[in-house]
Short mmCIF file of C-alpha atoms in Angstrom, two decimals:
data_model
loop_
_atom_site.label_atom_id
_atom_site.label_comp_id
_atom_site.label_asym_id
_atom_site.label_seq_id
_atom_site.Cartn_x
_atom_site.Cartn_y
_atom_site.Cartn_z
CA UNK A 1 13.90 -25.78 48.26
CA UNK A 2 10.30 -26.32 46.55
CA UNK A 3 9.92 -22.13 47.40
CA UNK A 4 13.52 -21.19 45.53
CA UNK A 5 12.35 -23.34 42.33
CA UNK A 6 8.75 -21.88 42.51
CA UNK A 7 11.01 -18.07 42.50
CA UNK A 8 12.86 -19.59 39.81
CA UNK A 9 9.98 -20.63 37.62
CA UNK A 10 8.48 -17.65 38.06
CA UNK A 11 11.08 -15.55 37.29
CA UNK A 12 12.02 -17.95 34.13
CA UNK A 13 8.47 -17.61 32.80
CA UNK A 14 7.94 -13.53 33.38
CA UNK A 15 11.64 -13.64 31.73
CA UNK A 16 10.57 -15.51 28.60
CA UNK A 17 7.51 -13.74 28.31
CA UNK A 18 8.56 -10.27 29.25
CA UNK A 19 11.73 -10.77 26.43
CA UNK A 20 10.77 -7.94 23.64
CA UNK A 21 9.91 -5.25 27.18
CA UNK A 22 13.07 -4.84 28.79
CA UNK A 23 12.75 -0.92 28.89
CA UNK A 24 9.45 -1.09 30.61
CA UNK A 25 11.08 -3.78 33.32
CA UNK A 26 14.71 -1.68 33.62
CA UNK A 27 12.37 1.57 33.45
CA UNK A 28 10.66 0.10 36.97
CA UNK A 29 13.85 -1.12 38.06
CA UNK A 30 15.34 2.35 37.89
CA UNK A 31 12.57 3.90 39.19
CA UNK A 32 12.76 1.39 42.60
CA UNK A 33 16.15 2.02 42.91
CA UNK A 34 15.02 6.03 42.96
CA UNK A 35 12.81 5.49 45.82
CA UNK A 36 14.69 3.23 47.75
CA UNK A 37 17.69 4.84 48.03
CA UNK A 38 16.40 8.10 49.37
CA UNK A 39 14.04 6.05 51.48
CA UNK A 40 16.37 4.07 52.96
CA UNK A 41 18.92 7.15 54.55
CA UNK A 42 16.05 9.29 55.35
CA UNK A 43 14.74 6.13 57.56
CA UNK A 44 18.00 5.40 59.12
CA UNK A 45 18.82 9.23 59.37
CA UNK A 46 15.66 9.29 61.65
CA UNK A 47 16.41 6.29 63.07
CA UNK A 48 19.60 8.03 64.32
CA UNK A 49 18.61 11.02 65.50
CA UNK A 50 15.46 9.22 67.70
CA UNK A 51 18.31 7.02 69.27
CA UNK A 52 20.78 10.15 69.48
CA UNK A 53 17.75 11.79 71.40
CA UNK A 54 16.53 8.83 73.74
CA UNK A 55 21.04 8.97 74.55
CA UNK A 56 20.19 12.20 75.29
CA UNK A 57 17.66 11.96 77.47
CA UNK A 58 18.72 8.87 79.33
CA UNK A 59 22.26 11.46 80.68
CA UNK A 60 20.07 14.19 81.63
CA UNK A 61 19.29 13.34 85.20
CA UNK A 62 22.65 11.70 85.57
CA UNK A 63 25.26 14.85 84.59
CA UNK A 64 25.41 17.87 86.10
CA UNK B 1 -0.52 -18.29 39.95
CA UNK B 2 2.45 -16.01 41.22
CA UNK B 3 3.56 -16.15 37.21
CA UNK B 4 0.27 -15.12 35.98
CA UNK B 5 0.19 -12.09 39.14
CA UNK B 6 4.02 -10.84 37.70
CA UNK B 7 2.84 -11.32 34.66
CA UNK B 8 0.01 -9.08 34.52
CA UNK B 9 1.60 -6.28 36.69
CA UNK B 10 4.62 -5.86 34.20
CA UNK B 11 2.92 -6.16 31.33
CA UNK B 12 0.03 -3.59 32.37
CA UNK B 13 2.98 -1.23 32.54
CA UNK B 14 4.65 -0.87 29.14
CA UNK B 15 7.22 2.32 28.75
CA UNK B 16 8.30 3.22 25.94
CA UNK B 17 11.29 5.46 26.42
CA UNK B 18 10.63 9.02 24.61
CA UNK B 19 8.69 12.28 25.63
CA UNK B 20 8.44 12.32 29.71
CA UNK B 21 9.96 8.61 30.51
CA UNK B 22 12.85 10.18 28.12
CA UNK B 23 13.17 13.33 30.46
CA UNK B 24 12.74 11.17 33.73
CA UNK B 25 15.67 8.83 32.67
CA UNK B 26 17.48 11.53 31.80
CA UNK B 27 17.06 13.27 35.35
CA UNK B 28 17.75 9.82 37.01
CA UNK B 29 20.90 9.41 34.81
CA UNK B 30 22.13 13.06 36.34
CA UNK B 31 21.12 12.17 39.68
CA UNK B 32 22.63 9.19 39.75
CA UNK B 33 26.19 10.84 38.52
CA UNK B 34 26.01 14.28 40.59
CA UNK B 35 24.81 11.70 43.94
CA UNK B 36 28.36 9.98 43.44
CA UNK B 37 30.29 12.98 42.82
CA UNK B 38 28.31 14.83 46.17
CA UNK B 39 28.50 12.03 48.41
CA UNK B 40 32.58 11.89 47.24
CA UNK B 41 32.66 15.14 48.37
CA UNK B 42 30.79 14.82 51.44
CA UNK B 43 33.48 12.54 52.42
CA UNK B 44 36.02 14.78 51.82
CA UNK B 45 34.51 18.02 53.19
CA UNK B 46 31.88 17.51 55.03
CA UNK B 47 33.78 15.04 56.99
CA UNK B 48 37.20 15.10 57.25
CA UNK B 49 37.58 18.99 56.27
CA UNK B 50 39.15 18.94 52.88
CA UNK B 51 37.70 21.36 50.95
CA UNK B 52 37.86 19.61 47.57
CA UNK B 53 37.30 22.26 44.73
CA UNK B 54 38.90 19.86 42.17
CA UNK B 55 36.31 17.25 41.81
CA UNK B 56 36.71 17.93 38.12
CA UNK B 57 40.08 16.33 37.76
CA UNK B 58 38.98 13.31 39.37
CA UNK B 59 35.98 13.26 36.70
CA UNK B 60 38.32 14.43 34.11
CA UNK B 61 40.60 11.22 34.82
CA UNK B 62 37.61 8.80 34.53
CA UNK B 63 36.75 10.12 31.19
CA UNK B 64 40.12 10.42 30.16
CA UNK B 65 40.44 6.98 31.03
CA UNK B 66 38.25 5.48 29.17
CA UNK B 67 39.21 7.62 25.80
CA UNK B 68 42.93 7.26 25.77
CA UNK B 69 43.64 3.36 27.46
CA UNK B 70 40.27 1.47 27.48
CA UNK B 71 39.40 2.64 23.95
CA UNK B 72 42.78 1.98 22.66
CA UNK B 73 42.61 -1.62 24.35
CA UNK B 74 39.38 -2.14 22.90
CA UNK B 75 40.61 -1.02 19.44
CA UNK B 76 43.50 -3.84 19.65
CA UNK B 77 41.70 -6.34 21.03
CA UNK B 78 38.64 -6.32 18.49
CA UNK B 79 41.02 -5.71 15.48
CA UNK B 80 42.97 -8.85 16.61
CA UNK B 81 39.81 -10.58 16.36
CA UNK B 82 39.85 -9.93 12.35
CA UNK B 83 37.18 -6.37 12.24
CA UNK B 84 38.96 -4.06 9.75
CA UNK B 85 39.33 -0.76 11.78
CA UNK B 86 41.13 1.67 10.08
CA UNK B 87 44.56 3.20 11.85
CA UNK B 88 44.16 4.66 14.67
CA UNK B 89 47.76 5.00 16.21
CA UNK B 90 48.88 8.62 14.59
CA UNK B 91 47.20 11.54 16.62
CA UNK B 92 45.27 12.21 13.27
CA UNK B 93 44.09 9.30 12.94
CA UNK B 94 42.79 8.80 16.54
CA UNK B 95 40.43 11.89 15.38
CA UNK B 96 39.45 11.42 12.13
CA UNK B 97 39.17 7.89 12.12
CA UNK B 98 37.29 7.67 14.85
CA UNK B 99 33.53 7.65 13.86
CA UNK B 100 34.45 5.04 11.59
CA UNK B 101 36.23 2.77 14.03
CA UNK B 102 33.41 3.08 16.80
CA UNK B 103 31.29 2.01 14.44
CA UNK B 104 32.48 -1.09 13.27
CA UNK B 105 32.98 -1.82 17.12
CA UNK B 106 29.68 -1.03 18.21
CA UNK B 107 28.61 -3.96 15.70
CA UNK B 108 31.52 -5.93 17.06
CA UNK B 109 29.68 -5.35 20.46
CA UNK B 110 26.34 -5.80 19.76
CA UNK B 111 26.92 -9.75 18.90
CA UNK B 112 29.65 -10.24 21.76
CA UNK B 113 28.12 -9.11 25.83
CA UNK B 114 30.36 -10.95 28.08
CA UNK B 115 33.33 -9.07 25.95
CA UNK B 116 31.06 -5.42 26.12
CA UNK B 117 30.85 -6.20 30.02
CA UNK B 118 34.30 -6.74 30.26
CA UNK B 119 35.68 -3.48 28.81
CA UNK B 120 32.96 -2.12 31.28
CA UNK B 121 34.45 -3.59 34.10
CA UNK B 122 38.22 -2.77 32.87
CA UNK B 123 36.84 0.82 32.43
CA UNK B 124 35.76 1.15 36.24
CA UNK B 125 39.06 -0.19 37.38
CA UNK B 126 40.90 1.75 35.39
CA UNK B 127 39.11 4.70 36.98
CA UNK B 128 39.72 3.43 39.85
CA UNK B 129 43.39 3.29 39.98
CA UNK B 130 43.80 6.23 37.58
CA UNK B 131 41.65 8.14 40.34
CA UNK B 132 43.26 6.90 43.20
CA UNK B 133 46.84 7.64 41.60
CA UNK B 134 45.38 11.66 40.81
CA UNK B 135 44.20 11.90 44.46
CA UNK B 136 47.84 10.86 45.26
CA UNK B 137 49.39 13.83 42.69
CA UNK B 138 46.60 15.99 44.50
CA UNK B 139 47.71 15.42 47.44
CA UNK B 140 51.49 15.77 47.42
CA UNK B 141 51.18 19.58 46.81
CA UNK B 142 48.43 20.18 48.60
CA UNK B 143 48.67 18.74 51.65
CA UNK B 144 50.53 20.39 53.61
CA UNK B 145 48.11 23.99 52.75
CA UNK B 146 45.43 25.31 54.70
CA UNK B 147 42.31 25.49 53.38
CA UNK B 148 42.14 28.31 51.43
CA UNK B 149 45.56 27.51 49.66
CA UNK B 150 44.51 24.00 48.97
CA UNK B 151 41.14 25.31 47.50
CA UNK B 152 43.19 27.67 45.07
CA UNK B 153 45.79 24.73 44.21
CA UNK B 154 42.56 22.35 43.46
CA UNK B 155 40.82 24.70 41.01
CA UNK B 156 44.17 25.51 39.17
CA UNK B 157 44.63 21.79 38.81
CA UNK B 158 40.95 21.16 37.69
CA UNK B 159 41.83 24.27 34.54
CA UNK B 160 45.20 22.63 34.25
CA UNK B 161 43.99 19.06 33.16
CA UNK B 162 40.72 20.41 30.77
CA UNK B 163 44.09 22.62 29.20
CA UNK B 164 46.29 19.63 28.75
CA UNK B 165 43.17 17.29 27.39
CA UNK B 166 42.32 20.23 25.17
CA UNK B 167 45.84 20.30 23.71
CA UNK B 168 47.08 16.12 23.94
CA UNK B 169 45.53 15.08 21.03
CA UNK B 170 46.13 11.60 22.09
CA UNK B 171 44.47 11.81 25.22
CA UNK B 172 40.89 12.71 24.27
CA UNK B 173 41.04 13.90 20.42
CA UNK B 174 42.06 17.53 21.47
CA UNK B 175 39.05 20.21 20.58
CA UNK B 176 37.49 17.79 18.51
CA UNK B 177 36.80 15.35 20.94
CA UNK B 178 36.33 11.51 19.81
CA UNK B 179 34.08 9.14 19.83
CA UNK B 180 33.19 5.98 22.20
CA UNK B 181 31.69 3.05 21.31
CA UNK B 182 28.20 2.41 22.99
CA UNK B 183 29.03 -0.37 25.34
CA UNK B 184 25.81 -1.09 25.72
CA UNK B 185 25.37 -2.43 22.23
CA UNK B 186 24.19 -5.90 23.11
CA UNK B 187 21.13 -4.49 24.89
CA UNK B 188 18.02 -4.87 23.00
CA UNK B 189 16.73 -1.34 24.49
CA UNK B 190 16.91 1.84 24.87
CA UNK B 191 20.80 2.35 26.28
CA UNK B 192 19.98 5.41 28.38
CA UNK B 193 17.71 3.45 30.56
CA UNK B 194 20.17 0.51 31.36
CA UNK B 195 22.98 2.93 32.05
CA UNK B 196 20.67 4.96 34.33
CA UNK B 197 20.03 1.52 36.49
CA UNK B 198 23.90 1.15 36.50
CA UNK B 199 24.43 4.13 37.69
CA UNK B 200 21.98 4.26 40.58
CA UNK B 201 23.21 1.10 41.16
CA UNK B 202 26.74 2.70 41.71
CA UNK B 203 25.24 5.10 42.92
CA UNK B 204 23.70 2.73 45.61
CA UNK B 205 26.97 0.65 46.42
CA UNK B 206 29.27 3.99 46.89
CA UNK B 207 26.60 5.24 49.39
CA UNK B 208 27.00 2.24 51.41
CA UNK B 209 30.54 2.09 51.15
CA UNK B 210 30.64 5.76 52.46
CA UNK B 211 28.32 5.00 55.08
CA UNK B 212 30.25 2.06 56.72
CA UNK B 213 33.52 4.10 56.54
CA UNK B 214 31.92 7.24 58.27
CA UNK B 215 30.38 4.78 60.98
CA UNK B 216 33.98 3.08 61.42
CA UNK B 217 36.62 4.34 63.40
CA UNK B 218 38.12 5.51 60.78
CA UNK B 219 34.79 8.05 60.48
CA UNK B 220 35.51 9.01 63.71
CA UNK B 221 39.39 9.99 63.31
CA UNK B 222 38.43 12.14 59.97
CA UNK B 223 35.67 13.89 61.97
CA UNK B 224 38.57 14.85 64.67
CA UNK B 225 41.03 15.42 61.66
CA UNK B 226 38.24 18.06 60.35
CA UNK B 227 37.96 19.40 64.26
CA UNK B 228 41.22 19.86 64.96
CA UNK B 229 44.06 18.76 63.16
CA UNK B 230 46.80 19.75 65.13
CA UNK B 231 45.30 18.23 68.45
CA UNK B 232 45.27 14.70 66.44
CA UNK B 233 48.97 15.28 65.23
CA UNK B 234 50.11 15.91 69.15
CA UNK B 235 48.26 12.24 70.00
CA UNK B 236 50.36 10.55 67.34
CA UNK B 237 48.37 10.67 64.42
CA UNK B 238 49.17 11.25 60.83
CA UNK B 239 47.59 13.75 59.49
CA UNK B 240 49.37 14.18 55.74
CA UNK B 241 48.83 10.16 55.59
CA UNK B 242 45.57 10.36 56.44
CA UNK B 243 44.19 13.53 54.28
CA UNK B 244 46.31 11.58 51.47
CA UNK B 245 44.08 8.34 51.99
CA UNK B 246 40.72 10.34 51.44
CA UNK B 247 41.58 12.15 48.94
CA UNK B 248 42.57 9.00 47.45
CA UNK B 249 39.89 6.78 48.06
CA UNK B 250 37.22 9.89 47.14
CA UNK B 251 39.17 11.00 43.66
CA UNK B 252 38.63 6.60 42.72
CA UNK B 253 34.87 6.74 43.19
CA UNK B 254 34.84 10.04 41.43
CA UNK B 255 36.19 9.19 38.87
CA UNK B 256 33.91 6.42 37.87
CA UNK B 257 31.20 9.01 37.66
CA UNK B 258 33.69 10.27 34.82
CA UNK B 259 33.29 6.56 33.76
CA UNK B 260 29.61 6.12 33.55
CA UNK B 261 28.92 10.05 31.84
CA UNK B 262 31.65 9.26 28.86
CA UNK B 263 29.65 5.83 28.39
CA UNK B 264 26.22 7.61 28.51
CA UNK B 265 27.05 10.59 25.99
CA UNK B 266 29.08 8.04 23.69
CA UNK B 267 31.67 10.95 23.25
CA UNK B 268 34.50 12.06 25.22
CA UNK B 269 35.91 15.42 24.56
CA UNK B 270 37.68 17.97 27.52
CA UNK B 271 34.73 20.73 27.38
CA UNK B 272 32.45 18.68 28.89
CA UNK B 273 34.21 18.70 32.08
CA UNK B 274 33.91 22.35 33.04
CA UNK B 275 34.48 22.87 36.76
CA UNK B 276 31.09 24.64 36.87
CA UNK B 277 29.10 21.83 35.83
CA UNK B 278 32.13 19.20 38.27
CA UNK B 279 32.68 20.98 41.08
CA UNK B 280 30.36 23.85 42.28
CA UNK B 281 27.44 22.60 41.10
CA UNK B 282 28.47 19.03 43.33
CA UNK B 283 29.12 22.09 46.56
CA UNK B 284 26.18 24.08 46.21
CA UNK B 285 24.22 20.59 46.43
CA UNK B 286 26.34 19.81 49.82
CA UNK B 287 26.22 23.00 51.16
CA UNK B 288 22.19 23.50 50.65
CA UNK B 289 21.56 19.93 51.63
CA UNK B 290 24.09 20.46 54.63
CA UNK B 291 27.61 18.93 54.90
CA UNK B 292 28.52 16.10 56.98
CA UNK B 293 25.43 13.73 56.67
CA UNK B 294 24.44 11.73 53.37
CA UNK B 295 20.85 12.54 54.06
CA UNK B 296 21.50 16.33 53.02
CA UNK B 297 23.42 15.39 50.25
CA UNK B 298 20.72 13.68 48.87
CA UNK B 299 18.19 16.18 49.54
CA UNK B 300 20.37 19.08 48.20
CA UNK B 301 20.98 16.99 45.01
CA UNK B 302 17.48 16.26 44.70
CA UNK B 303 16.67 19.61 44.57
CA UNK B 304 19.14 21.06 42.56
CA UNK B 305 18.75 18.37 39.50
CA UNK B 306 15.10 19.13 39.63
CA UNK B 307 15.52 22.69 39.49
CA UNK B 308 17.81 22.60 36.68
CA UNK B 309 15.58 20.15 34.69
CA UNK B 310 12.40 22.30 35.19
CA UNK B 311 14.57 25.24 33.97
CA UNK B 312 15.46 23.29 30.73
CA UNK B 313 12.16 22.25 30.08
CA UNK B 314 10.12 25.03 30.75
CA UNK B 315 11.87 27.35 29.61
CA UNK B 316 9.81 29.22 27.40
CA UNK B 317 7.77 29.78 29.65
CA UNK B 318 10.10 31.01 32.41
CA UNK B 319 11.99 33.39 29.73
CA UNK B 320 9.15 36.09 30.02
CA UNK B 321 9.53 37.01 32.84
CA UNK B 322 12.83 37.51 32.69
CA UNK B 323 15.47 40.69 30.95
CA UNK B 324 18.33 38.51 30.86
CA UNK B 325 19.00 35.68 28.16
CA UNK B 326 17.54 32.70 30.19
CA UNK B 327 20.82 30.23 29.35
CA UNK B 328 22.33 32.54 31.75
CA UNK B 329 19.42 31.61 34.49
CA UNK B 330 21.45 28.45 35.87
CA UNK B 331 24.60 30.25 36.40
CA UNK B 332 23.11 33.25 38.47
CA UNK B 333 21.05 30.68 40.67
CA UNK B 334 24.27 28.54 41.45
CA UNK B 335 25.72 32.02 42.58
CA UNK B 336 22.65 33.33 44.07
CA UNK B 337 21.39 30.51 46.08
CA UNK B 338 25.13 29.74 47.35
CA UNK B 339 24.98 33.43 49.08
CA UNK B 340 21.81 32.61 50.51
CA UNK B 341 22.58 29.54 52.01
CA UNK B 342 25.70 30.99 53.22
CA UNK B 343 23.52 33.85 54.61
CA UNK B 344 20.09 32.10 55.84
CA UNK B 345 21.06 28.55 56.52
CA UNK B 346 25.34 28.13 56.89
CA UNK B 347 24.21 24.28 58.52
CA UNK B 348 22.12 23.47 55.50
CA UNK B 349 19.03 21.75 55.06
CA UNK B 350 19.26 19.30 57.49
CA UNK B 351 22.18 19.97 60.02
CA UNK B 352 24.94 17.55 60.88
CA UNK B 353 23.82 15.60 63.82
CA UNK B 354 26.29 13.91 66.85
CA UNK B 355 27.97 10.85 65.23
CA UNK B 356 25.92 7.76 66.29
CA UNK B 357 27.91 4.60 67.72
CA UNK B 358 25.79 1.63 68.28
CA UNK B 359 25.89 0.72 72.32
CA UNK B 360 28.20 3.78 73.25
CA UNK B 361 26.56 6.58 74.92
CA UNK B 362 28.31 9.37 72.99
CA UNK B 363 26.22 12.43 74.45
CA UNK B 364 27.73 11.19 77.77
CA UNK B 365 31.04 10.79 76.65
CA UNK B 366 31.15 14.35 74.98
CA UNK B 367 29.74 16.28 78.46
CA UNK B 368 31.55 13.57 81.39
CA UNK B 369 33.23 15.44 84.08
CA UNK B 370 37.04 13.89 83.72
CA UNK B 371 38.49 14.79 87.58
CA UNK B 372 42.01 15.40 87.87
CA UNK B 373 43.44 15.83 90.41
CA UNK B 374 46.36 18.74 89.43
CA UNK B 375 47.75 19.83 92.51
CA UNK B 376 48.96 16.26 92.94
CA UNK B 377 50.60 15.78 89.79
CA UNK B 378 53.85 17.51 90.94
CA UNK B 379 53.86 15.49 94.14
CA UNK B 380 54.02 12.04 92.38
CA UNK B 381 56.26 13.26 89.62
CA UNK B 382 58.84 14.22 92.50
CA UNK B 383 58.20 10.55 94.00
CA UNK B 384 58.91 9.52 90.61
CA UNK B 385 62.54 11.33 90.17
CA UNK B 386 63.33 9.99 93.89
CA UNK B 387 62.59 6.43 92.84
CA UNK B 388 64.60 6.91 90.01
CA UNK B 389 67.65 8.36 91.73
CA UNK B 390 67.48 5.21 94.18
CA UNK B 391 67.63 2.62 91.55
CA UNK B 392 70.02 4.56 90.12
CA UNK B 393 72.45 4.99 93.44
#
C-alpha cells in the first residue's frame, strides 16, 4: 500500500510540476511506444522461431 | 527522492514540437496509420488468402464517417447547448458554412474534454460498425471469386466510393471537401503529438488483437482456408462465412485508421483517399516485409515510411541526380521495388515461419507417418453391410 501512494505522490508531484510541458512528456511517450512495439514482436518473433527450432530438433531422431 | 529523480529526467528533456521533433511526429503519425492499415491486411492476405486491394474503402468509410454522422451529431449537439452555428442542413451550407461552424466548435471544445473525448470515442465506433457493415457489402459480391476476380471487384469498389464522395455533397462536401473540428482542442499542446500517441496506441492494441486471433484456432482455420479452401469446405467448414468474418473484422480496424487521419489533417475531403496512397502502398509494405507474420509487416512499414520521408525532405538534394520531375520519384519506387521483390525475394524480408502452438509439437504433427491400413477397409465395410442386413432380417 505505502509503495502505490509513494507511485502516486510521485506521479502527482512530476504532474503538477511538469503542467506547462506536456509535449516534451507525450513527445517521450510516443517515442516509447515507437520502440516498444517493434521491440516487443521482434523478441517474441525470435522467441518463436528458437522454440519452432528446438521442436525441430527434438523429432529429428524420432521420424523417419 | 524518486520525485526529485522524475523530476530532473523530464525536465532535462524539453521538446518543443517544430523543425526535426515536427518531422519525427509526423513520421510516427504515418507509421502509426499505415502499421494499422498493413497489419489489417496481413490478416486478410497474408493469412487467410484474401487478397484485399480495397483497403481504401474501408479507410474511405472511417473518414466518411466522421464527416457526414459524427460531425453532423456534433453540430446538433453543441448548437443545442446555445453556440450560434450557422445552418448547416442544405448541401450548400454543409460547404460553405463550414469553416465557420468548426470554428465556433473548436472553442466549444477547447473548454469541454470529457464531451471532445466522447465524440472521439463515438467516432471509433462508428468506424467500427460502418467498417464492419462495408466488409459485409464487400463481401457479398466478392466472395464467391477467385482471387484475381475479387482483386478486380476490390479496386473498382475502392474508385467507386472516392466517385460517389466526390459527387454526394452531403457526404464529405463534394470537391471542396469540409472541414473538422480539432478534437483535440482541450489539449494545451501541440495536437499532432497527442494524436500520434493515440495512434500508436491503436496502433499497439490492434497488433495484439491480431496476434491473439492468429495464435487462436481460429488463426489456424484461416491459415488452412488460405491453403486450401476447398479441402476445408469437404471437412464441413464454411468458407463464404468465414472469408465474410475477416473481411469484416479487418475493414472495422481499417477504418479507424480513416478515423484517426481525418482527425489529424482537421479536413475531410474524397482526394485524400487515393488507392495509391490506401492500398498499394499498405501491399508493397507486406509484400517487402513478407506476408503472414506481423514482424515483416513492421519491418516493411518501417522501411517504406522512412524512405518516403527522406525523399520529402531531401529532396533537393536527391533531384540532381535525377531527369525526371522528382514528385514522380515515389510512384516509380512503389512500382519498381514491387517487381523486385516479386523477382529477388517473393517470401519477403523475413519469411513466414511454421505457426507456433504453445505445448503442441507441430513439426511432428506436420511430418507423422498416419498408417492405414487400406487393403482392409473393404473387408470391414462388407462386415458392416452383413451386420446391417442381420438386424435388418
Amino acid at each position: 500500500m505505502n509503495g502505490v501512494f509513494l507511485i502516486w505522490s510521485t506521479l502527482k508531484l512530476v504532474a503538477d510540476a511538469m503542467s506547462d510541458q506536456y509535449d516534451s512528456i507525450l513527445f517521450w511517450v510516443m517515442i516509447a511506444l515507437w520502440v516498444i512495439m517493434p521491440a516487443f514482436i521482434i523478441y517474441e518473433e525470435l522467441n518463436e522461431r528458437k522454440a519452432l527450432r528446438e521442436a525441430e530438433k527434438s523429432t529429428e531422431g524420432q521420424l523417419s | 527522492m524518486y520525485a526529485n529523480v522524475a523530476l530532473g529526467i523530464l525536465s532535462s528533456l524539453p521538446m518543443a514540437i517544430e523543425g526535426t521533433n515536427r518531422l519525427i511526429v509526423d513520421i510516427a503519425m504515418f507509421f502509426g496509420l499505415l502499421v494499422i492499415v498493413a497489419m489489417a491486411l496481413n490478416f486478410q492476405y497474408g493469412n487467410a488468402g484474401i487478397p484485399n486491394m480495397g483497403c481504401a474503402v474501408q479507410v474511405i468509410i472511417g473518414a466518411f464517417s466522421v464527416s457526414a454522422i459524427v460531425l453532423r451529431i456534433m453540430f446538433t449537439v453543441i448548437a443545442s447547448a446555445g453556440v450560434p452555428l450557422e445552418d448547416w442542413n442544405d448541401p450548400y451550407f454543409w460547404v460553405y458554412s463550414s469553416p465557420r461552424n468548426v470554428r465556433l466548435v473548436n472553442e466549444f471544445l477547447k473548454v469541454n474534454a470529457p464531451l471532445a473525448i466522447g465524440f472521439f470515442l463515438l467516432s471509433v465506433g462508428t468506424a467500427l460498425v460502418l467498417g464492419a457493415v462495408i466488409g459485409y457489402l464487400l463481401a457479398l459480391p466478392a466472395i464467391r471469386l477467385r482471387a484475381t476476380y475479387l482483386m478486380i471487384v476490390l479496386i473498382t469498389m475502392a474508385d467507386a466510393s472516392q466517385i460517389i464522395g466526390r459527387n454526394v455533397t452531403w457526404i464529405s462536401g463534394g470537391t471542396m471537401g469540409v472541414w473538422i473540428p480539432n478534437i483535440f482542442a482541450w489539449y494545451p499542446g501541440d495536437v499532432g503529438v497527442i494524436t500520434a500517441v493515440i495512434t500508436l496506441m491503436i496502433g499497439l492494441i490492434s497488433f495484439f488483437i491480431f496476434r491473439t486471433m492468429l495464435n487462436s484456432p481460429y488463426g489456424r482455420l484461416m491459415r488452412s482456408m488460405r491453403e486450401n479452401e476447398v479441402t476445408l469446405g469437404s471437412i464441413g467448414k464454411n468458407v463464404v462465412d468465414i472469408r465474410r468474418n475477416i473481411l469484416m473484422f479487418a475493414s472495422g480496424v481499417t477504418a479507424v485508421a480513416g478515423v484517426i487521419n481525418v482527425y489529424y489533417l482537421q479536413f475531410s475531403n474524397e482526394s485524400g483517399y487515393q488507392r495509391a496512397y490506401w492500398t498499394y502502398w499498405p501491399w508493397l509494405m507486406l509484400i517487402l516485409g513478407g506476408p503472414g507474420n506481423n514482424a515483416g509487416t513492421f519491418l516493411g512499414a518501417a522501411m517504406i515510411i522512412a524512405l518516403r520521408r527522406a525523399i520529402i525532405v531531401f529532396k533537393f538534394q536527391i533531384m540532381q541526380f535525377f531527369f525526371f520531375p522528382i514528385s514522380l520519384l515515389e510512384d516509380i519506387l512503389l512500382g519498381g521495388l514491387l517487381v523486385v521483390v516479386m523477382i529477388f525475394r517473393p517470401n519477403g524480408l523475413i519469411p513466414e515461419k511454421l505457426l507456433y502452438i504453445p505445448g503442441v509439437n507441430y513439426a511432428k504433427m506436420v511430418q507423422e507417418e498416419v498408417k492405414v491400413d487400406w487393403r482392409a477397409a473393404p473387408k470391414a465395410r462388407a462386415k458392416k453391410s452383413e451386420k446391417k442386413e442381420e438386424t435388418q432380417k
